[in-house]
Amino acid sequence: MLGAGLVAKKACELGLLVKPWIKTSLAPGSGVVTKYLLQSGLQEYLNKQGFHIVGYGCTTCIGNSGELDESVASAISENDIIAAAVLSGNRNFEGRVHALTRANYLASPPLVVAYALAGTVDIDFDKEPIGTGKDGKSIFFKDIWPSSEEVAEAVQSSVLPDMFRSTYQAITKGNPMWNQLQVPSSTLYTWDPNSTYIHEPPYFKNMTMEPPGVHGVKDAYCLLNFGDSITTDHISPAGSIHKDSPAAKFLLDRGVERKDFNSYGSRRGNDEVMARGTFANIRLVNKLLNGEVGPKTIHVPTGEKLYVFDAAMRYKDAGHDTIVLAGAEYGSGSSRDWAAKGPMLLGVKAVIAKSFERIHRSNLVGMGIIPLCFKSGEDADTLGLTGHERYTIDLPNKISDIRPGQDVTVTTNNGKSFTCAVRFDTEVELAYFNNGGILPYVIRNLIK
């Protein structure tokens, strides 16, 4: 971080500023960073380059550092530009930093500043100038890059032990607004039906002490038909709430103004918001849309193009189960629980994929969703599946008759039949599935 400040300082001294079309933000992982950047005097130069502190933690890398300039956003959308972001976070999935950035690159903090000064990621720092200084001369990467000695000197003089002590000594004290909250004395949480932040989830609705047992899938519709590398960022509600999304409509209908939408992350305690944000990524590529990119799908019975949530609710209201078709590495990326909870709330009963990310597959089982793998060399395309079929998955009637990884038959209403491996990989996962998911399993065992 001090290296980034030194890059900003050298650039300022040479008369070089971040290009006007670049959006900048600084969200340190700790308040200590702010203290040593101020102590060093380098925050002043980061501010001059537009790197003002916008928050802490996952602010930027989850897309919560604010909107792009309207003219830039319009240019990207109208010309289908593959815009890029450079960040010193730990996630670089498509659309994560901002919904309009498709190419996202991880780099050190000093490199983030250097790319912002260059105004492009399409540059050879060894050969091409970053810009022109106040003296009219070209400025190269080597002119603004700090030496190891400069960085070490800044660390020695600015990163002080007391900064860490004072910051973390106060970590349990909260802040005045938090401390002024009224806490009910009840041992059970009192659900507020009007809250758009916290809502009682339906995970235990109609639950009985007797496990529901094995359930296959009969005549299910395909909610979404994906290719390879669908990540949890595509599945899970994350980042800002798009103004035209079902989640936005839900909030507007309840009197929440757009400026107060906040983010999916802040509203993760409300299942009604999160269900509407599942598969709401605007970079979603769904084969049912024939190449169109976006958070919509085809409601197969009517042929209507709907938001994924709206289509899922239409299926649920009609009493129809749904499945998802996918390619390789389904669920790769962050192992977020909402990537499994969301599909369950939408009524998805099974995911048939070429392969799964390990933790996400387990999370699906934990929410009562059946993970199935196509046989080697097969996928939806080779089997001639379009997603317009209805799918029946035959499972044994008793949990004792299911073995981890065993073959099961999937049939469609147009006469196709193929074999998949059911990816209950352990006996414990079979127990979860027999109980309808990990949450009912835990409750039943606690009560026992």
XYZ file of C-alpha atoms in Angstrom:
448
model
C 0.000 0.000 0.000
C 2.861 2.370 0.740
C 4.327 1.407 -2.618
C 1.073 2.480 -4.249
C 1.305 5.792 -2.415
C 4.855 6.292 -3.643
C 3.771 5.637 -7.248
C 1.002 8.215 -6.840
C 3.470 10.718 -5.355
C 6.059 10.322 -8.116
C 3.344 10.662 -10.756
C 2.032 13.852 -9.136
C 5.516 15.348 -8.993
C 6.024 14.607 -12.702
C 2.646 16.107 -13.604
C 0.981 12.802 -14.484
C -2.641 12.171 -13.407
C -5.029 9.251 -13.679
C -6.922 9.320 -16.965
C -10.411 10.886 -16.693
C -12.266 7.791 -17.957
C -10.829 5.621 -15.182
C -12.861 4.940 -12.023
C -10.661 4.748 -8.933
C -11.280 3.648 -5.369
C -9.303 2.682 -2.293
C -10.763 0.171 0.168
C -8.062 -1.075 2.563
C -8.492 -4.322 4.434
C -7.918 -2.593 7.759
C -8.203 0.791 9.394
C -4.503 0.482 10.209
C -3.735 1.090 6.540
C -5.412 4.486 6.726
C -3.294 5.383 9.733
C 0.045 4.563 8.147
C -0.877 6.137 4.804
C -1.737 9.352 6.662
C 1.395 9.065 8.814
C 3.534 8.776 5.698
C 1.814 11.686 3.956
C 1.131 9.456 0.940
C -2.665 9.460 1.254
C -2.559 13.073 0.024
C -1.076 11.917 -3.283
C -3.438 8.962 -3.593
C -6.309 11.421 -3.138
C -4.921 13.640 -5.892
C -4.958 10.600 -8.182
C -8.569 9.823 -7.236
C -7.830 6.976 -4.844
C -9.956 8.269 -1.978
C -10.937 5.835 0.755
C -14.448 4.560 -0.025
C -14.719 1.870 2.646
C -12.922 -1.143 4.034
C -12.736 -4.831 3.198
C -14.640 -6.210 0.224
C -15.969 -2.841 -0.938
C -14.431 -2.693 -4.401
C -13.945 -6.360 -5.270
C -17.649 -7.086 -4.676
C -18.769 -4.086 -6.716
C -19.782 -1.653 -3.970
C -17.493 1.282 -4.658
C -20.067 3.156 -6.730
C -21.201 3.673 -10.302
C -19.113 4.467 -13.351
C -19.370 7.888 -14.933
C -22.596 7.816 -16.946
C -20.845 8.664 -20.208
C -18.375 5.818 -19.700
C -21.122 3.361 -18.748
C -23.162 4.337 -21.815
C -20.163 3.964 -24.120
C -19.476 0.452 -22.772
C -23.099 -0.668 -23.097
C -23.861 0.911 -26.465
C -20.669 -0.326 -28.123
C -20.424 -3.700 -26.356
C -16.925 -2.802 -25.144
C -14.986 -5.367 -23.111
C -14.041 -3.016 -20.285
C -11.325 -4.045 -17.835
C -10.670 -3.556 -14.138
C -7.399 -3.936 -12.267
C -7.660 -4.602 -8.548
C -5.492 -5.720 -5.676
C -8.236 -7.897 -4.216
C -8.652 -11.649 -4.399
C -11.448 -12.158 -6.925
C -11.416 -11.335 -10.622
C -14.575 -12.951 -11.979
C -16.529 -11.382 -14.798
C -18.656 -8.452 -13.647
C -17.533 -8.724 -10.017
C -15.808 -5.355 -9.632
C -18.595 -3.747 -11.645
C -21.328 -5.287 -13.748
C -19.897 -3.615 -16.867
C -16.312 -4.877 -16.445
C -15.912 -8.215 -18.180
C -12.112 -8.499 -17.982
C -10.717 -8.217 -14.466
C -7.079 -8.569 -13.496
C -5.406 -9.015 -10.120
C -2.308 -6.934 -9.433
C -0.320 -5.411 -6.582
C -1.500 -2.007 -5.254
C 1.359 -0.103 -6.978
C 0.485 -1.762 -10.294
C -3.174 -0.803 -9.856
C -2.113 2.853 -9.654
C 0.225 2.444 -12.632
C -2.530 1.003 -14.831
C -4.910 3.768 -13.751
C -2.306 6.330 -14.811
C -1.861 4.558 -18.146
C -5.608 4.411 -18.686
C -5.445 0.988 -20.316
C -4.393 -2.591 -19.648
C -3.213 -2.899 -23.258
C 0.264 -1.519 -22.630
C 3.823 -2.819 -22.515
C 5.279 -1.032 -19.492
C 8.828 -1.812 -20.614
C 8.494 -0.070 -23.970
C 5.482 2.233 -24.029
C 5.137 5.522 -22.133
C 2.434 5.832 -19.492
C 1.762 9.441 -20.366
C 3.219 12.910 -20.817
C 4.597 14.945 -17.910
C 4.284 18.641 -17.212
C 7.539 19.255 -19.074
C 6.119 17.655 -22.216
C 8.341 14.591 -21.956
C 7.135 11.004 -22.037
C 6.928 9.291 -18.666
C 7.663 5.596 -18.446
C 6.884 2.974 -15.834
C 10.468 3.053 -14.547
C 10.098 6.781 -13.815
C 7.321 6.271 -11.253
C 8.249 2.890 -9.785
C 9.685 3.148 -6.247
C 12.867 1.361 -5.280
C 12.929 -1.316 -2.576
C 14.862 1.131 -0.401
C 12.173 3.802 -0.730
C 9.435 1.347 0.231
C 11.466 0.030 3.178
C 12.108 3.572 4.426
C 8.397 4.412 4.237
C 7.503 1.256 6.156
C 10.132 1.920 8.812
C 8.981 5.468 9.454
C 5.216 5.062 9.039
C 4.068 1.583 10.094
C 4.108 1.829 13.868
C 3.084 -0.826 16.453
C 0.762 1.559 18.272
C -1.368 1.872 15.132
C -2.245 -1.815 15.341
C -2.762 -1.740 19.097
C -5.078 1.264 19.072
C -7.111 -0.024 16.126
C -7.692 -3.520 17.446
C -8.113 -2.574 21.090
C -11.291 -0.769 20.075
C -12.592 -3.501 17.771
C -15.168 -4.815 20.286
C -16.424 -1.396 21.315
C -18.406 -0.839 18.148
C -19.456 2.644 17.130
C -22.035 5.034 18.623
C -24.787 4.120 16.141
C -24.291 0.393 16.755
C -24.134 0.837 20.508
C -27.369 2.850 20.562
C -29.407 0.046 18.995
C -32.161 -1.256 21.257
C -31.792 -4.993 21.917
C -34.970 -6.946 22.819
C -34.714 -9.090 25.939
C -36.512 -12.037 24.327
C -34.533 -15.246 23.878
C -36.199 -15.742 20.485
C -35.755 -13.280 17.642
C -38.848 -11.189 16.935
C -39.260 -11.180 13.181
C -40.350 -7.873 11.682
C -42.477 -8.627 8.589
C -41.773 -5.128 7.251
C -37.986 -5.448 7.357
C -36.255 -5.570 3.979
C -32.982 -6.612 5.633
C -33.994 -9.555 7.824
C -36.791 -11.983 7.051
C -37.720 -15.380 8.461
C -36.524 -17.893 5.856
C -38.748 -20.804 4.822
C -36.163 -23.555 5.364
C -38.190 -25.240 8.125
C -41.657 -24.511 6.767
C -43.931 -27.570 7.069
C -41.041 -29.600 8.483
C -41.978 -32.749 10.400
C -39.866 -34.947 12.638
C -40.024 -37.717 10.060
C -37.475 -37.228 7.227
C -39.101 -36.883 3.800
C -36.870 -39.612 2.395
C -35.671 -40.097 -1.160
C -37.320 -38.096 -3.886
C -36.502 -38.196 -7.547
C -37.548 -35.606 -10.083
C -40.528 -36.031 -12.418
C -41.299 -34.037 -15.554
C -39.171 -31.069 -14.475
C -38.589 -28.126 -16.760
C -35.124 -26.734 -17.484
C -34.808 -23.344 -15.811
C -31.368 -22.579 -17.297
C -29.048 -24.247 -19.793
C -25.396 -23.270 -19.271
C -22.032 -23.965 -20.833
C -18.724 -24.283 -18.994
C -17.329 -22.254 -16.088
C -20.462 -20.929 -14.476
C -19.097 -19.497 -11.239
C -20.799 -18.755 -7.954
C -20.553 -15.101 -8.996
C -22.966 -15.906 -11.825
C -25.269 -17.836 -9.485
C -25.150 -16.058 -6.144
C -26.636 -12.637 -5.366
C -23.593 -10.375 -5.134
C -22.693 -6.729 -5.495
C -25.068 -3.904 -6.281
C -28.778 -4.387 -6.971
C -29.532 -3.532 -10.599
C -32.229 -0.898 -10.984
C -34.397 -3.030 -13.303
C -34.040 -6.345 -11.455
C -36.752 -8.299 -9.603
C -34.941 -7.470 -6.342
C -35.146 -3.759 -7.179
C -38.867 -4.054 -7.913
C -39.363 -5.865 -4.591
C -37.617 -3.065 -2.688
C -39.363 -0.260 -4.585
C -42.746 -1.871 -3.887
C -41.870 -1.683 -0.178
C -40.964 1.987 -0.251
C -37.186 1.618 -0.473
C -35.690 4.329 -2.670
C -33.022 3.384 -5.178
C -30.349 5.307 -3.268
C -31.073 3.032 -0.290
C -30.944 -0.272 -2.187
C -27.527 -0.994 -0.666
C -26.153 -4.368 -1.832
C -27.085 -8.023 -1.885
C -24.368 -8.634 0.667
C -25.971 -6.229 3.128
C -29.399 -7.799 2.553
C -28.300 -11.431 2.767
C -30.535 -11.853 5.816
C -33.637 -11.413 3.655
C -34.364 -14.522 1.597
C -36.966 -12.670 -0.482
C -34.318 -10.265 -1.759
C -31.696 -12.963 -2.201
C -33.963 -15.337 -4.093
C -34.685 -12.526 -6.535
C -30.943 -11.910 -6.872
C -30.107 -15.534 -7.693
C -28.938 -15.914 -11.312
C -29.337 -12.121 -11.618
C -25.814 -11.524 -12.979
C -26.096 -9.386 -16.119
C -23.243 -11.385 -17.722
C -25.155 -14.669 -17.486
C -24.949 -16.724 -20.694
C -27.977 -19.015 -20.936
C -28.332 -21.197 -24.034
C -32.112 -20.909 -23.852
C -31.681 -17.270 -24.917
C -29.798 -18.203 -28.109
C -26.750 -16.039 -27.469
C -28.409 -13.146 -25.665
C -26.534 -12.254 -22.476
C -28.400 -11.344 -19.317
C -30.318 -12.526 -16.237
C -33.321 -13.886 -18.111
C -34.525 -17.229 -19.382
C -37.308 -18.783 -21.427
C -40.422 -20.025 -19.681
C -40.671 -23.197 -21.736
C -44.465 -23.793 -21.615
C -45.268 -20.320 -22.976
C -42.046 -19.354 -24.743
C -41.969 -16.051 -22.844
C -38.657 -14.409 -21.975
C -38.675 -13.612 -18.266
C -36.277 -12.732 -15.483
C -34.994 -15.991 -13.998
C -36.792 -15.342 -10.708
C -40.102 -14.616 -12.443
C -39.836 -17.774 -14.554
C -38.952 -19.855 -11.485
C -41.948 -18.528 -9.563
C -44.250 -19.279 -12.487
C -43.016 -22.874 -12.474
C -43.427 -23.144 -8.686
C -46.928 -21.672 -8.748
C -47.901 -24.257 -11.359
C -46.434 -27.065 -9.250
C -43.566 -27.834 -11.622
C -40.047 -28.777 -10.531
C -37.048 -27.359 -12.379
C -33.500 -28.462 -13.126
C -30.352 -26.732 -14.407
C -28.143 -28.033 -17.227
C -24.474 -27.046 -17.124
C -21.026 -27.766 -18.518
C -17.700 -28.214 -16.764
C -16.605 -26.593 -13.479
C -20.094 -25.593 -12.419
C -19.938 -23.517 -9.227
C -16.255 -22.602 -9.371
C -15.031 -19.577 -7.427
C -16.017 -18.438 -3.950
C -17.941 -21.141 -2.099
C -20.796 -18.838 -1.147
C -23.730 -20.545 0.552
C -26.286 -18.419 -1.289
C -25.189 -20.025 -4.554
C -26.924 -23.149 -3.219
C -29.627 -21.577 -1.039
C -30.820 -19.333 -3.872
C -31.476 -22.129 -6.410
C -33.270 -24.140 -3.708
C -35.589 -21.199 -3.025
C -36.236 -20.931 -6.759
C -37.411 -24.541 -6.824
C -34.391 -26.118 -8.534
C -34.336 -29.838 -7.696
C -31.260 -30.978 -9.608
C -28.214 -29.739 -11.488
C -26.859 -31.909 -14.302
C -23.306 -30.855 -15.195
C -20.107 -32.198 -16.723
C -18.291 -31.467 -13.451
C -18.679 -29.464 -10.236
C -16.461 -27.369 -8.028
C -15.996 -29.515 -4.931
C -17.459 -27.260 -2.222
C -20.351 -26.020 -4.322
C -21.388 -29.579 -5.139
C -21.454 -30.343 -1.416
C -23.431 -27.151 -0.745
C -26.046 -28.203 -3.306
C -26.523 -31.502 -1.489
C -26.792 -29.557 1.763
C -29.780 -27.696 0.351
C -31.461 -30.851 -0.947
C -30.504 -30.340 -4.592
C -29.361 -33.427 -6.526
C -25.988 -33.004 -8.299
C -25.621 -35.258 -11.345
C -22.651 -35.647 -13.690
C -22.878 -36.542 -17.344
C -20.846 -39.558 -18.339
C -17.345 -38.920 -19.739
C -17.506 -37.549 -23.259
C -21.151 -36.553 -22.927
C -22.901 -33.275 -22.210
C -26.161 -31.590 -23.070
C -24.995 -30.764 -26.602
C -23.685 -34.228 -27.509
C -26.916 -35.761 -26.177
C -28.987 -33.328 -28.222
C -30.594 -31.684 -25.200
C -31.883 -28.171 -25.846
C -33.406 -27.411 -22.438
C -36.921 -27.370 -23.881
C -37.521 -30.941 -22.727
C -39.019 -32.156 -19.463
C -36.725 -34.260 -17.296
C -37.371 -37.247 -15.044
C -34.598 -38.490 -12.747
C -35.133 -41.998 -11.390
C -33.716 -42.606 -7.920
C -34.161 -45.744 -5.801
C -37.106 -45.563 -3.416
C -34.998 -46.167 -0.308
C -31.962 -44.220 0.871
C -30.297 -47.546 1.729
C -30.424 -48.463 -1.968
C -28.404 -45.409 -3.044
C -24.635 -45.600 -3.126
C -22.286 -42.630 -3.477
C -21.552 -42.034 -7.141
C -23.928 -44.663 -8.508
C -25.466 -44.445 -11.971
C -29.037 -43.249 -12.402
C -31.191 -42.870 -15.479
C -32.514 -39.557 -16.747
C -35.296 -39.555 -19.315
C -36.998 -36.768 -21.218
C -40.522 -36.390 -22.530
C -39.287 -36.601 -26.138
C -37.890 -40.094 -25.735
C -34.254 -39.434 -24.872
C -32.606 -41.442 -22.120
C -29.102 -41.138 -20.694
C -27.103 -42.223 -17.670
C -25.576 -39.892 -15.080
C -23.559 -40.405 -11.913
C -25.381 -39.102 -8.856
C -22.849 -37.082 -6.867
C -23.745 -37.904 -3.313
C -20.120 -38.565 -2.484
C -20.381 -39.689 1.150
C -22.795 -41.476 3.459
C -23.233 -38.209 5.375
C -24.396 -36.462 2.207
C -26.919 -39.238 1.639
C -28.219 -38.591 5.156
C -28.538 -34.874 4.360
C -30.487 -35.637 1.193
C -32.762 -38.099 3.007
C -33.630 -35.293 5.441
C -34.253 -32.703 2.748
C -30.959 -30.908 3.395
C -28.410 -30.239 6.085
C -30.569 -27.792 8.079
C -33.496 -30.189 8.682
C -30.938 -32.936 9.358
C -29.290 -30.874 12.109
C -32.607 -29.835 13.677
C -33.952 -33.390 13.774
C -30.751 -34.660 15.366
C -30.713 -31.849 17.926
C -34.278 -32.575 18.982
C -33.526 -36.264 19.298
